[in-house]
Amino acid sequence: MTTTCAIGLMSGTSMDGIDIAMLRTDGVAEIEIGPSLFVPYEAAFRRRIENSLETAKAIVKRDDRPGDLQGLEREITLRHARAVETFLASPAGAWGRPEVIGFHGQTVLHRPQVGVTVQLGDGALLARELGVPVVYDMRANDMAQGGQGAPLVPAYHAALARTLPEPFSGRYPVVFVNVGGISNITYVPEKGDPFAFDTGPGNTLIDQWVSREGGVPFDAGGAIASEGGIIVSVVERYLEVPFFEKAGPKSLDRNDFTLDLAKDLELSDGARTLAAVSAEAILKSAEHMPEKPKLWIICGGGRKNPHIVGDLRAGAEKAGAEVIVAEDAGLDGDATEAEAWAFLAVRSLNGLPLTFPTTTGCREAVSGGVLAQPSTVQA
């Protein structure tokens, strides 16, 4: 199978900006990782997206755009277009001309129990702006086939697991952990399909807490949490939520967990406690795995929080496993999700499955995505 040069675009549940990454891949086993870039949203635009989550609660069908969501969708799309142009105008553009773009968009509603997931992003407009074919809306077909619509990254994680360098190669089961706004894991066995599910809040509760109590958008480097302590009773209350007792596949919306259980804490204690909640929720996911993991690989913004990673290491060591961050294995933990969207776009072009019964609960392994060709898109 021939390789394709692809760009992946990801704006995750942290709503902090746009991750861009480039790959050459056949969508199966050949992966050559190229350059990447992060383009941050300014604070005012981030607040606008956050405010849209309330408006999005009125959505019934996934093409509904109540209130100002239609205008926001257009602006999000154009911001992605300008970000790609900046990326390609930089030295990164010399790495290759993209043949396809995988476009995630911005999730504003995820309700798998009623078969609705909404990512704001106009793939046709993006294709027209950039003159490159765009694969978008990659979650919808999975949900039409009875799946949760998330997580979608496991197909890429499984491919990466086969390419890990020494001393990490062959240490199955290996678990990739993406700590974004919501955390999710991909369990990769030595043989067979991966399985995956959301594990609980990642950064979202910490971000909400320090924004509300401290007036800052996130706890950079865990600095606020470093002044506090873990309130064990609060961690225990979070872990008593019925979600954690369910086996996968399962997925979450950003709003499924709130700060209600953390009220009345001091700022730094709250930040440290919620970091512990994130880590303990990830460790608890091992209860739903066929075998205990031997290796955990941490990706996403949460790997920069030393308290989350430290708690994960301490818990994993008790079970005889090792925790590393993506960079320890030669990967870019900031770009992994965007890389996945490039990988999935190529799989979509080739009609290969994006999701599996073991990752989302779909009835059978299914491909997905909508292809927008710039030559057929009308203004």
mmCIF file of C-alpha atoms in Angstrom:
data_model
loop_
_atom_site.group_PDB
_atom_site.id
_atom_site.type_symbol
_atom_site.label_atom_id
_atom_site.label_comp_id
_atom_site.label_asym_id
_atom_site.label_seq_id
_atom_site.Cartn_x
_atom_site.Cartn_y
_atom_site.Cartn_z
ATOM 1 C CA MET A 1 0.000 0.000 0.000
ATOM 2 C CA THR A 2 1.406 3.400 -0.944
ATOM 3 C CA THR A 3 2.080 6.110 1.593
ATOM 4 C CA THR A 4 0.216 9.410 1.679
ATOM 5 C CA CYS A 5 1.358 12.740 3.065
ATOM 6 C CA ALA A 6 -1.340 13.891 5.456
ATOM 7 C CA ILE A 7 -1.975 16.708 7.915
ATOM 8 C CA GLY A 8 -4.004 16.167 11.072
ATOM 9 C CA LEU A 9 -5.824 18.989 12.866
ATOM 10 C CA MET A 10 -6.994 18.650 16.439
ATOM 11 C CA SER A 11 -8.702 21.066 18.814
ATOM 12 C CA GLY A 12 -9.445 19.100 21.942
ATOM 13 C CA THR A 13 -11.618 19.331 25.025
ATOM 14 C CA SER A 14 -9.103 21.649 26.672
ATOM 15 C CA MET A 15 -10.111 24.227 24.023
ATOM 16 C CA ASP A 16 -6.698 25.889 24.179
ATOM 17 C CA GLY A 17 -5.856 25.972 20.480
ATOM 18 C CA ILE A 18 -5.094 24.003 17.328
ATOM 19 C CA ASP A 19 -2.578 21.169 17.076
ATOM 20 C CA ILE A 20 -1.200 20.534 13.584
ATOM 21 C CA ALA A 21 0.876 17.493 12.662
ATOM 22 C CA MET A 22 2.114 15.918 9.438
ATOM 23 C CA LEU A 23 2.708 12.250 8.630
ATOM 24 C CA ARG A 24 3.573 10.043 5.729
ATOM 25 C CA THR A 25 1.658 6.822 6.227
ATOM 26 C CA ASP A 26 -0.166 3.984 4.538
ATOM 27 C CA GLY A 27 -2.684 4.016 7.378
ATOM 28 C CA VAL A 28 -1.525 0.585 8.535
ATOM 29 C CA ALA A 29 2.085 0.007 9.549
ATOM 30 C CA GLU A 30 4.165 2.601 7.714
ATOM 31 C CA ILE A 31 4.469 5.760 9.821
ATOM 32 C CA GLU A 32 6.955 8.565 9.207
ATOM 33 C CA ILE A 33 6.317 11.373 11.666
ATOM 34 C CA GLY A 34 6.878 14.872 10.358
ATOM 35 C CA PRO A 35 6.786 18.366 11.857
ATOM 36 C CA SER A 36 4.081 19.751 14.099
ATOM 37 C CA LEU A 37 2.853 23.088 15.419
ATOM 38 C CA PHE A 38 0.545 24.394 18.135
ATOM 39 C CA VAL A 39 -1.453 27.558 17.449
ATOM 40 C CA PRO A 40 -3.046 28.827 20.680
ATOM 41 C CA TYR A 41 -6.441 30.455 20.971
ATOM 42 C CA GLU A 42 -6.437 33.795 22.709
ATOM 43 C CA ALA A 43 -8.281 33.884 26.028
ATOM 44 C CA ALA A 44 -11.342 35.697 24.655
ATOM 45 C CA PHE A 45 -11.904 33.134 21.897
ATOM 46 C CA ARG A 46 -11.411 30.280 24.337
ATOM 47 C CA ARG A 47 -14.103 31.794 26.559
ATOM 48 C CA ARG A 48 -16.372 32.069 23.529
ATOM 49 C CA ILE A 49 -15.998 28.338 22.880
ATOM 50 C CA GLU A 50 -16.566 27.575 26.556
ATOM 51 C CA ASN A 51 -19.754 29.641 26.487
ATOM 52 C CA SER A 52 -20.940 27.769 23.388
ATOM 53 C CA LEU A 53 -21.109 24.532 25.404
ATOM 54 C CA GLU A 54 -24.215 25.842 27.131
ATOM 55 C CA THR A 55 -25.826 26.781 23.806
ATOM 56 C CA ALA A 56 -24.964 23.351 22.420
ATOM 57 C CA LYS A 57 -27.114 21.653 25.050
ATOM 58 C CA ALA A 58 -30.125 22.641 22.908
ATOM 59 C CA ILE A 59 -28.886 20.509 19.989
ATOM 60 C CA VAL A 60 -31.151 17.589 19.105
ATOM 61 C CA LYS A 61 -29.735 16.548 15.706
ATOM 62 C CA ARG A 62 -26.034 16.744 14.968
ATOM 63 C CA ASP A 63 -26.522 19.299 12.164
ATOM 64 C CA ASP A 64 -28.427 21.691 14.475
ATOM 65 C CA ARG A 65 -26.616 24.996 15.069
ATOM 66 C CA PRO A 66 -28.683 27.011 17.561
ATOM 67 C CA GLY A 67 -27.756 30.513 18.662
ATOM 68 C CA ASP A 68 -24.389 31.676 17.383
ATOM 69 C CA LEU A 69 -22.984 28.188 16.754
ATOM 70 C CA GLN A 70 -23.115 28.555 12.963
ATOM 71 C CA GLY A 71 -20.998 31.695 13.067
ATOM 72 C CA LEU A 72 -18.631 30.109 15.573
ATOM 73 C CA GLU A 73 -18.263 27.046 13.340
ATOM 74 C CA ARG A 74 -17.232 29.247 10.418
ATOM 75 C CA GLU A 75 -14.701 31.124 12.539
ATOM 76 C CA ILE A 76 -13.222 27.918 13.946
ATOM 77 C CA THR A 77 -12.844 26.579 10.407
ATOM 78 C CA LEU A 78 -11.178 29.736 9.108
ATOM 79 C CA ARG A 79 -8.811 29.770 12.073
ATOM 80 C CA HIS A 80 -7.804 26.220 11.179
ATOM 81 C CA ALA A 81 -7.236 27.288 7.565
ATOM 82 C CA ARG A 82 -5.008 30.188 8.586
ATOM 83 C CA ALA A 83 -3.126 27.929 11.011
ATOM 84 C CA VAL A 84 -2.377 25.434 8.225
ATOM 85 C CA GLU A 85 -1.213 28.238 5.946
ATOM 86 C CA THR A 86 1.157 29.459 8.664
ATOM 87 C CA PHE A 87 2.416 25.912 9.172
ATOM 88 C CA LEU A 88 3.059 25.326 5.469
ATOM 89 C CA ALA A 89 4.754 28.727 5.084
ATOM 90 C CA SER A 90 7.250 27.754 7.811
ATOM 91 C CA PRO A 91 10.210 25.378 7.280
ATOM 92 C CA ALA A 92 7.731 22.569 7.994
ATOM 93 C CA GLY A 93 6.266 23.146 4.540
ATOM 94 C CA ALA A 94 9.421 21.768 2.947
ATOM 95 C CA TRP A 95 8.691 18.342 4.466
ATOM 96 C CA GLY A 96 5.931 17.625 1.964
ATOM 97 C CA ARG A 97 2.773 18.843 0.283
ATOM 98 C CA PRO A 98 -0.297 17.421 2.033
ATOM 99 C CA GLU A 99 -2.476 15.159 -0.088
ATOM 100 C CA VAL A 100 -5.254 15.046 2.501
ATOM 101 C CA ILE A 101 -6.185 16.767 5.756
ATOM 102 C CA GLY A 102 -7.872 15.057 8.702
ATOM 103 C CA PHE A 103 -10.045 17.671 10.426
ATOM 104 C CA HIS A 104 -11.432 17.002 13.890
ATOM 105 C CA GLY A 105 -13.173 20.294 14.622
ATOM 106 C CA GLN A 106 -14.206 21.444 18.096
ATOM 107 C CA THR A 107 -16.415 19.162 20.149
ATOM 108 C CA VAL A 108 -19.237 21.107 21.799
ATOM 109 C CA LEU A 109 -21.574 18.198 22.586
ATOM 110 C CA HIS A 110 -21.044 14.475 23.023
ATOM 111 C CA ARG A 111 -24.090 12.441 24.007
ATOM 112 C CA PRO A 112 -23.513 8.821 22.930
ATOM 113 C CA GLN A 113 -26.534 7.614 24.884
ATOM 114 C CA VAL A 114 -28.759 9.409 22.332
ATOM 115 C CA GLY A 115 -26.430 8.958 19.346
ATOM 116 C CA VAL A 116 -25.412 12.605 19.015
ATOM 117 C CA THR A 117 -21.915 14.047 18.794
ATOM 118 C CA VAL A 118 -21.178 17.507 17.439
ATOM 119 C CA GLN A 119 -17.808 18.828 16.326
ATOM 120 C CA LEU A 120 -17.924 22.390 15.005
ATOM 121 C CA GLY A 121 -15.970 22.452 11.759
ATOM 122 C CA ASP A 122 -16.957 22.907 8.115
ATOM 123 C CA GLY A 123 -14.836 20.441 6.162
ATOM 124 C CA ALA A 124 -16.083 21.706 2.814
ATOM 125 C CA LEU A 125 -15.095 25.273 3.666
ATOM 126 C CA LEU A 126 -11.669 24.123 4.856
ATOM 127 C CA ALA A 127 -11.103 22.194 1.602
ATOM 128 C CA ARG A 128 -12.064 25.266 -0.417
ATOM 129 C CA GLU A 129 -9.821 27.566 1.626
ATOM 130 C CA LEU A 130 -6.754 25.331 1.386
ATOM 131 C CA GLY A 131 -7.253 23.586 -1.957
ATOM 132 C CA VAL A 132 -6.637 20.184 -0.308
ATOM 133 C CA PRO A 133 -9.090 17.285 0.168
ATOM 134 C CA VAL A 134 -10.415 17.165 3.723
ATOM 135 C CA VAL A 135 -11.765 14.185 5.683
ATOM 136 C CA TYR A 136 -13.984 15.318 8.546
ATOM 137 C CA ASP A 137 -16.921 14.226 10.729
ATOM 138 C CA MET A 138 -15.133 10.976 11.545
ATOM 139 C CA ARG A 139 -17.228 10.055 14.587
ATOM 140 C CA ALA A 140 -20.712 9.992 13.056
ATOM 141 C CA ASN A 141 -20.563 6.671 11.204
ATOM 142 C CA ASP A 142 -19.334 4.882 14.290
ATOM 143 C CA MET A 143 -22.341 6.183 16.237
ATOM 144 C CA ALA A 144 -24.656 5.166 13.408
ATOM 145 C CA GLN A 145 -23.264 1.650 13.867
ATOM 146 C CA GLY A 146 -24.029 1.635 17.585
ATOM 147 C CA GLY A 147 -20.677 2.967 18.798
ATOM 148 C CA GLN A 148 -19.844 5.636 21.354
ATOM 149 C CA GLY A 149 -18.128 7.788 18.726
ATOM 150 C CA ALA A 150 -15.040 7.940 20.941
ATOM 151 C CA PRO A 151 -12.214 7.412 21.394
ATOM 152 C CA LEU A 152 -10.920 7.372 17.807
ATOM 153 C CA VAL A 153 -7.173 7.516 18.461
ATOM 154 C CA PRO A 154 -6.722 3.771 19.301
ATOM 155 C CA ALA A 155 -6.085 2.690 15.704
ATOM 156 C CA TYR A 156 -3.083 5.015 15.682
ATOM 157 C CA HIS A 157 -1.934 4.019 19.157
ATOM 158 C CA ALA A 158 -1.978 0.358 18.111
ATOM 159 C CA ALA A 159 0.205 1.158 15.089
ATOM 160 C CA LEU A 160 2.631 3.153 17.238
ATOM 161 C CA ALA A 161 2.899 0.296 19.738
ATOM 162 C CA ARG A 162 4.385 -1.898 16.991
ATOM 163 C CA THR A 163 7.098 0.695 16.282
ATOM 164 C CA LEU A 164 8.351 1.461 19.807
ATOM 165 C CA PRO A 165 12.144 1.546 20.157
ATOM 166 C CA GLU A 166 14.220 -0.379 22.672
ATOM 167 C CA PRO A 167 13.937 -0.779 25.596
ATOM 168 C CA PHE A 168 10.171 -0.378 25.220
ATOM 169 C CA SER A 169 9.412 -2.625 22.249
ATOM 170 C CA GLY A 170 7.566 -5.863 22.864
ATOM 171 C CA ARG A 171 6.423 -4.961 26.387
ATOM 172 C CA TYR A 172 2.800 -5.981 26.045
ATOM 173 C CA PRO A 173 0.243 -5.148 27.147
ATOM 174 C CA VAL A 174 1.114 -1.508 26.550
ATOM 175 C CA VAL A 175 -1.366 1.220 27.395
ATOM 176 C CA PHE A 176 -1.349 4.638 25.758
ATOM 177 C CA VAL A 177 -2.932 7.329 27.907
ATOM 178 C CA ASN A 178 -4.065 10.618 26.456
ATOM 179 C CA VAL A 179 -4.544 13.148 29.243
ATOM 180 C CA GLY A 180 -6.490 15.954 27.595
ATOM 181 C CA GLY A 181 -9.593 17.629 28.972
ATOM 182 C CA ILE A 182 -10.964 14.103 29.256
ATOM 183 C CA SER A 183 -8.495 11.223 29.631
ATOM 184 C CA ASN A 184 -8.708 8.078 27.558
ATOM 185 C CA ILE A 185 -6.671 4.911 27.265
ATOM 186 C CA THR A 186 -5.815 2.468 24.511
ATOM 187 C CA TYR A 187 -4.901 -1.024 25.669
ATOM 188 C CA VAL A 188 -2.751 -2.774 23.051
ATOM 189 C CA PRO A 189 -2.298 -6.538 23.483
ATOM 190 C CA GLU A 190 0.459 -8.482 21.768
ATOM 191 C CA LYS A 191 -2.143 -9.967 19.415
ATOM 192 C CA GLY A 192 -5.629 -8.867 18.449
ATOM 193 C CA ASP A 193 -7.458 -5.557 18.252
ATOM 194 C CA PRO A 194 -6.849 -2.777 20.749
ATOM 195 C CA PHE A 195 -9.562 -1.783 23.141
ATOM 196 C CA ALA A 196 -10.165 1.641 24.568
ATOM 197 C CA PHE A 197 -12.384 3.893 26.621
ATOM 198 C CA ASP A 198 -12.498 7.247 28.373
ATOM 199 C CA THR A 199 -11.209 6.966 31.929
ATOM 200 C CA GLY A 200 -12.534 10.171 33.486
ATOM 201 C CA PRO A 201 -11.588 13.830 33.842
ATOM 202 C CA GLY A 202 -8.069 14.694 32.728
ATOM 203 C CA ASN A 203 -7.266 18.388 32.817
ATOM 204 C CA THR A 204 -10.790 19.731 32.586
ATOM 205 C CA LEU A 205 -11.608 19.870 36.307
ATOM 206 C CA ILE A 206 -8.181 21.285 37.151
ATOM 207 C CA ASP A 207 -8.589 23.971 34.470
ATOM 208 C CA GLN A 208 -12.073 24.848 35.649
ATOM 209 C CA TRP A 209 -10.914 24.971 39.261
ATOM 210 C CA VAL A 210 -7.927 27.278 38.807
ATOM 211 C CA SER A 211 -9.928 29.471 36.432
ATOM 212 C CA ARG A 212 -12.763 29.868 38.939
ATOM 213 C CA GLU A 213 -10.698 30.091 42.110
ATOM 214 C CA GLY A 214 -7.470 31.632 40.821
ATOM 215 C CA GLY A 215 -8.352 33.514 37.644
ATOM 216 C CA VAL A 216 -5.849 31.638 35.448
ATOM 217 C CA PRO A 217 -6.711 29.300 32.555
ATOM 218 C CA PHE A 218 -4.635 26.300 33.706
ATOM 219 C CA ASP A 219 -2.138 25.186 36.331
ATOM 220 C CA ALA A 220 1.105 25.599 34.382
ATOM 221 C CA GLY A 221 3.572 22.906 35.368
ATOM 222 C CA GLY A 222 1.434 22.021 38.371
ATOM 223 C CA ALA A 223 2.769 25.105 40.191
ATOM 224 C CA ILE A 224 -0.455 25.815 42.062
ATOM 225 C CA ALA A 225 -0.916 22.175 43.051
ATOM 226 C CA SER A 226 2.657 22.062 44.374
ATOM 227 C CA GLU A 227 1.571 24.323 47.241
ATOM 228 C CA GLY A 228 -1.315 22.079 48.237
ATOM 229 C CA GLY A 229 -2.135 18.630 49.508
ATOM 230 C CA ILE A 230 -4.454 15.816 48.492
ATOM 231 C CA ILE A 231 -7.815 15.766 50.235
ATOM 232 C CA VAL A 232 -8.339 12.012 50.135
ATOM 233 C CA SER A 233 -12.055 12.141 50.954
ATOM 234 C CA VAL A 234 -12.689 14.260 47.853
ATOM 235 C CA VAL A 235 -10.749 11.843 45.630
ATOM 236 C CA GLU A 236 -12.769 8.973 47.058
ATOM 237 C CA ARG A 237 -16.064 10.766 46.378
ATOM 238 C CA TYR A 238 -15.134 11.283 42.744
ATOM 239 C CA LEU A 239 -14.134 7.652 42.334
ATOM 240 C CA GLU A 240 -17.510 6.552 43.698
ATOM 241 C CA VAL A 241 -19.251 7.975 40.611
ATOM 242 C CA PRO A 242 -20.973 5.030 38.821
ATOM 243 C CA PHE A 243 -19.087 5.757 35.569
ATOM 244 C CA PHE A 244 -15.976 4.121 36.979
ATOM 245 C CA GLU A 245 -17.699 0.817 37.595
ATOM 246 C CA LYS A 246 -18.690 0.429 33.950
ATOM 247 C CA ALA A 247 -16.496 -1.606 31.636
ATOM 248 C CA GLY A 248 -15.567 -0.118 28.277
ATOM 249 C CA PRO A 249 -16.365 0.944 25.705
ATOM 250 C CA LYS A 250 -17.552 4.161 27.331
ATOM 251 C CA SER A 251 -17.072 7.843 26.653
ATOM 252 C CA LEU A 252 -17.622 11.186 28.338
ATOM 253 C CA ASP A 253 -18.662 14.714 27.551
ATOM 254 C CA ARG A 254 -16.587 17.514 29.049
ATOM 255 C CA ASN A 255 -19.500 18.449 31.305
ATOM 256 C CA ASP A 256 -20.166 14.980 32.735
ATOM 257 C CA PHE A 257 -17.965 15.734 35.738
ATOM 258 C CA THR A 258 -18.277 18.981 37.685
ATOM 259 C CA LEU A 259 -16.573 20.775 40.568
ATOM 260 C CA ASP A 260 -19.467 20.080 42.925
ATOM 261 C CA LEU A 261 -17.508 17.438 44.831
ATOM 262 C CA ALA A 262 -14.531 19.774 45.288
ATOM 263 C CA LYS A 263 -16.333 22.746 46.794
ATOM 264 C CA ASP A 264 -14.928 24.557 49.827
ATOM 265 C CA LEU A 265 -11.334 23.533 49.149
ATOM 266 C CA GLU A 266 -8.446 25.978 49.233
ATOM 267 C CA LEU A 267 -7.045 26.867 45.767
ATOM 268 C CA SER A 268 -3.854 24.815 45.913
ATOM 269 C CA ASP A 269 -5.463 21.873 47.736
ATOM 270 C CA GLY A 270 -8.145 21.776 45.051
ATOM 271 C CA ALA A 271 -5.600 21.763 42.225
ATOM 272 C CA ARG A 272 -3.553 19.013 43.884
ATOM 273 C CA THR A 273 -6.611 16.942 44.741
ATOM 274 C CA LEU A 274 -8.048 17.138 41.226
ATOM 275 C CA ALA A 275 -4.679 16.090 39.780
ATOM 276 C CA ALA A 276 -4.922 13.026 42.024
ATOM 277 C CA VAL A 277 -8.458 12.387 40.762
ATOM 278 C CA SER A 278 -7.168 12.375 37.180
ATOM 279 C CA ALA A 279 -4.362 9.937 38.001
ATOM 280 C CA GLU A 280 -6.455 7.628 40.168
ATOM 281 C CA ALA A 281 -9.174 7.440 37.517
ATOM 282 C CA ILE A 282 -6.570 6.337 34.966
ATOM 283 C CA LEU A 283 -5.115 3.733 37.310
ATOM 284 C CA LYS A 284 -8.604 2.475 38.142
ATOM 285 C CA SER A 285 -9.128 1.723 34.440
ATOM 286 C CA ALA A 286 -6.808 -1.275 34.848
ATOM 287 C CA GLU A 287 -9.669 -3.012 36.666
ATOM 288 C CA HIS A 288 -11.370 -3.331 33.268
ATOM 289 C CA MET A 289 -8.342 -4.716 31.394
ATOM 290 C CA PRO A 290 -7.809 -8.420 30.596
ATOM 291 C CA GLU A 291 -4.216 -8.276 31.875
ATOM 292 C CA LYS A 292 -2.279 -5.809 33.969
ATOM 293 C CA PRO A 293 -0.305 -3.390 31.758
ATOM 294 C CA LYS A 294 3.460 -3.636 31.687
ATOM 295 C CA LEU A 295 3.998 -0.197 30.190
ATOM 296 C CA TRP A 296 1.974 3.028 30.337
ATOM 297 C CA ILE A 297 2.823 5.786 27.827
ATOM 298 C CA ILE A 298 1.457 9.226 28.762
ATOM 299 C CA CYS A 299 0.515 11.677 26.010
ATOM 300 C CA GLY A 300 -1.436 14.931 25.958
ATOM 301 C CA GLY A 301 -1.122 18.128 27.945
ATOM 302 C CA GLY A 302 -1.604 16.377 31.266
ATOM 303 C CA ARG A 303 1.815 14.749 30.981
ATOM 304 C CA LYS A 304 3.254 18.192 31.786
ATOM 305 C CA ASN A 305 1.587 18.132 35.193
ATOM 306 C CA PRO A 306 4.191 16.466 37.443
ATOM 307 C CA HIS A 307 1.563 15.565 40.021
ATOM 308 C CA ILE A 308 -0.564 13.572 37.566
ATOM 309 C CA VAL A 309 2.514 11.769 36.220
ATOM 310 C CA GLY A 310 4.000 11.249 39.688
ATOM 311 C CA ASP A 311 0.781 9.764 41.034
ATOM 312 C CA LEU A 312 0.544 7.512 37.972
ATOM 313 C CA ARG A 313 4.125 6.312 38.438
ATOM 314 C CA ALA A 314 3.587 5.570 42.109
ATOM 315 C CA GLY A 315 0.404 3.628 41.460
ATOM 316 C CA ALA A 316 1.759 1.697 38.466
ATOM 317 C CA GLU A 317 4.928 0.679 40.282
ATOM 318 C CA LYS A 318 2.817 -1.027 42.932
ATOM 319 C CA ALA A 319 1.437 -3.225 40.144
ATOM 320 C CA GLY A 320 4.858 -3.910 38.630
ATOM 321 C CA ALA A 321 4.425 -1.580 35.634
ATOM 322 C CA GLU A 322 6.424 1.330 34.294
ATOM 323 C CA VAL A 323 5.094 4.778 33.380
ATOM 324 C CA ILE A 324 6.869 6.879 30.762
ATOM 325 C CA VAL A 325 5.945 10.069 28.953
ATOM 326 C CA ALA A 326 5.713 10.017 25.166
ATOM 327 C CA GLU A 327 9.080 11.707 24.686
ATOM 328 C CA ASP A 328 10.847 8.864 26.500
ATOM 329 C CA ALA A 329 9.857 6.673 23.551
ATOM 330 C CA GLY A 330 10.817 9.260 20.918
ATOM 331 C CA LEU A 331 7.235 10.479 20.428
ATOM 332 C CA ASP A 332 5.762 13.983 20.662
ATOM 333 C CA GLY A 333 3.120 13.898 23.373
ATOM 334 C CA ASP A 334 1.671 17.230 22.275
ATOM 335 C CA ALA A 335 1.183 16.149 18.674
ATOM 336 C CA THR A 336 -0.021 12.564 19.080
ATOM 337 C CA GLU A 337 -3.733 13.306 18.690
ATOM 338 C CA ALA A 338 -3.183 15.524 15.650
ATOM 339 C CA GLU A 339 -0.966 12.803 14.168
ATOM 340 C CA ALA A 340 -3.803 10.364 14.780
ATOM 341 C CA TRP A 341 -6.189 12.496 12.760
ATOM 342 C CA ALA A 342 -3.762 12.466 9.842
ATOM 343 C CA PHE A 343 -3.462 8.683 10.176
ATOM 344 C CA LEU A 344 -7.251 8.257 10.352
ATOM 345 C CA ALA A 345 -7.768 10.445 7.283
ATOM 346 C CA VAL A 346 -5.564 8.092 5.268
ATOM 347 C CA ARG A 347 -7.400 5.067 6.654
ATOM 348 C CA SER A 348 -10.681 6.705 5.666
ATOM 349 C CA LEU A 349 -9.446 7.297 2.106
ATOM 350 C CA ASN A 350 -8.490 3.608 1.904
ATOM 351 C CA GLY A 351 -11.781 2.371 3.389
ATOM 352 C CA LEU A 352 -10.044 0.915 6.437
ATOM 353 C CA PRO A 353 -11.714 0.710 9.855
ATOM 354 C CA LEU A 354 -11.388 3.706 12.141
ATOM 355 C CA THR A 355 -13.125 2.040 15.073
ATOM 356 C CA PHE A 356 -13.696 -1.444 16.438
ATOM 357 C CA PRO A 357 -16.243 -3.096 18.725
ATOM 358 C CA THR A 358 -13.514 -3.188 21.381
ATOM 359 C CA THR A 359 -12.804 0.556 21.187
ATOM 360 C CA THR A 360 -16.194 2.219 20.794
ATOM 361 C CA GLY A 361 -18.747 -0.574 21.010
ATOM 362 C CA CYS A 362 -19.758 -0.374 17.354
ATOM 363 C CA ARG A 363 -21.424 -3.507 15.987
ATOM 364 C CA GLU A 364 -18.526 -4.245 13.632
ATOM 365 C CA ALA A 365 -15.254 -2.591 12.644
ATOM 366 C CA VAL A 366 -16.200 0.422 10.547
ATOM 367 C CA SER A 367 -14.580 3.142 8.502
ATOM 368 C CA GLY A 368 -15.954 6.652 8.540
ATOM 369 C CA GLY A 369 -15.471 10.292 7.707
ATOM 370 C CA VAL A 370 -16.823 12.595 5.019
ATOM 371 C CA LEU A 371 -14.512 13.537 2.133
ATOM 372 C CA ALA A 372 -14.670 17.108 0.837
ATOM 373 C CA GLN A 373 -12.922 17.686 -2.463
ATOM 374 C CA PRO A 374 -11.956 21.324 -3.140
ATOM 375 C CA SER A 375 -12.725 20.969 -6.858
ATOM 376 C CA THR A 376 -16.352 20.066 -6.130
ATOM 377 C CA VAL A 377 -17.029 22.522 -3.329
ATOM 378 C CA GLN A 378 -19.095 25.522 -4.262
ATOM 379 C CA ALA A 379 -18.751 28.884 -2.563
#
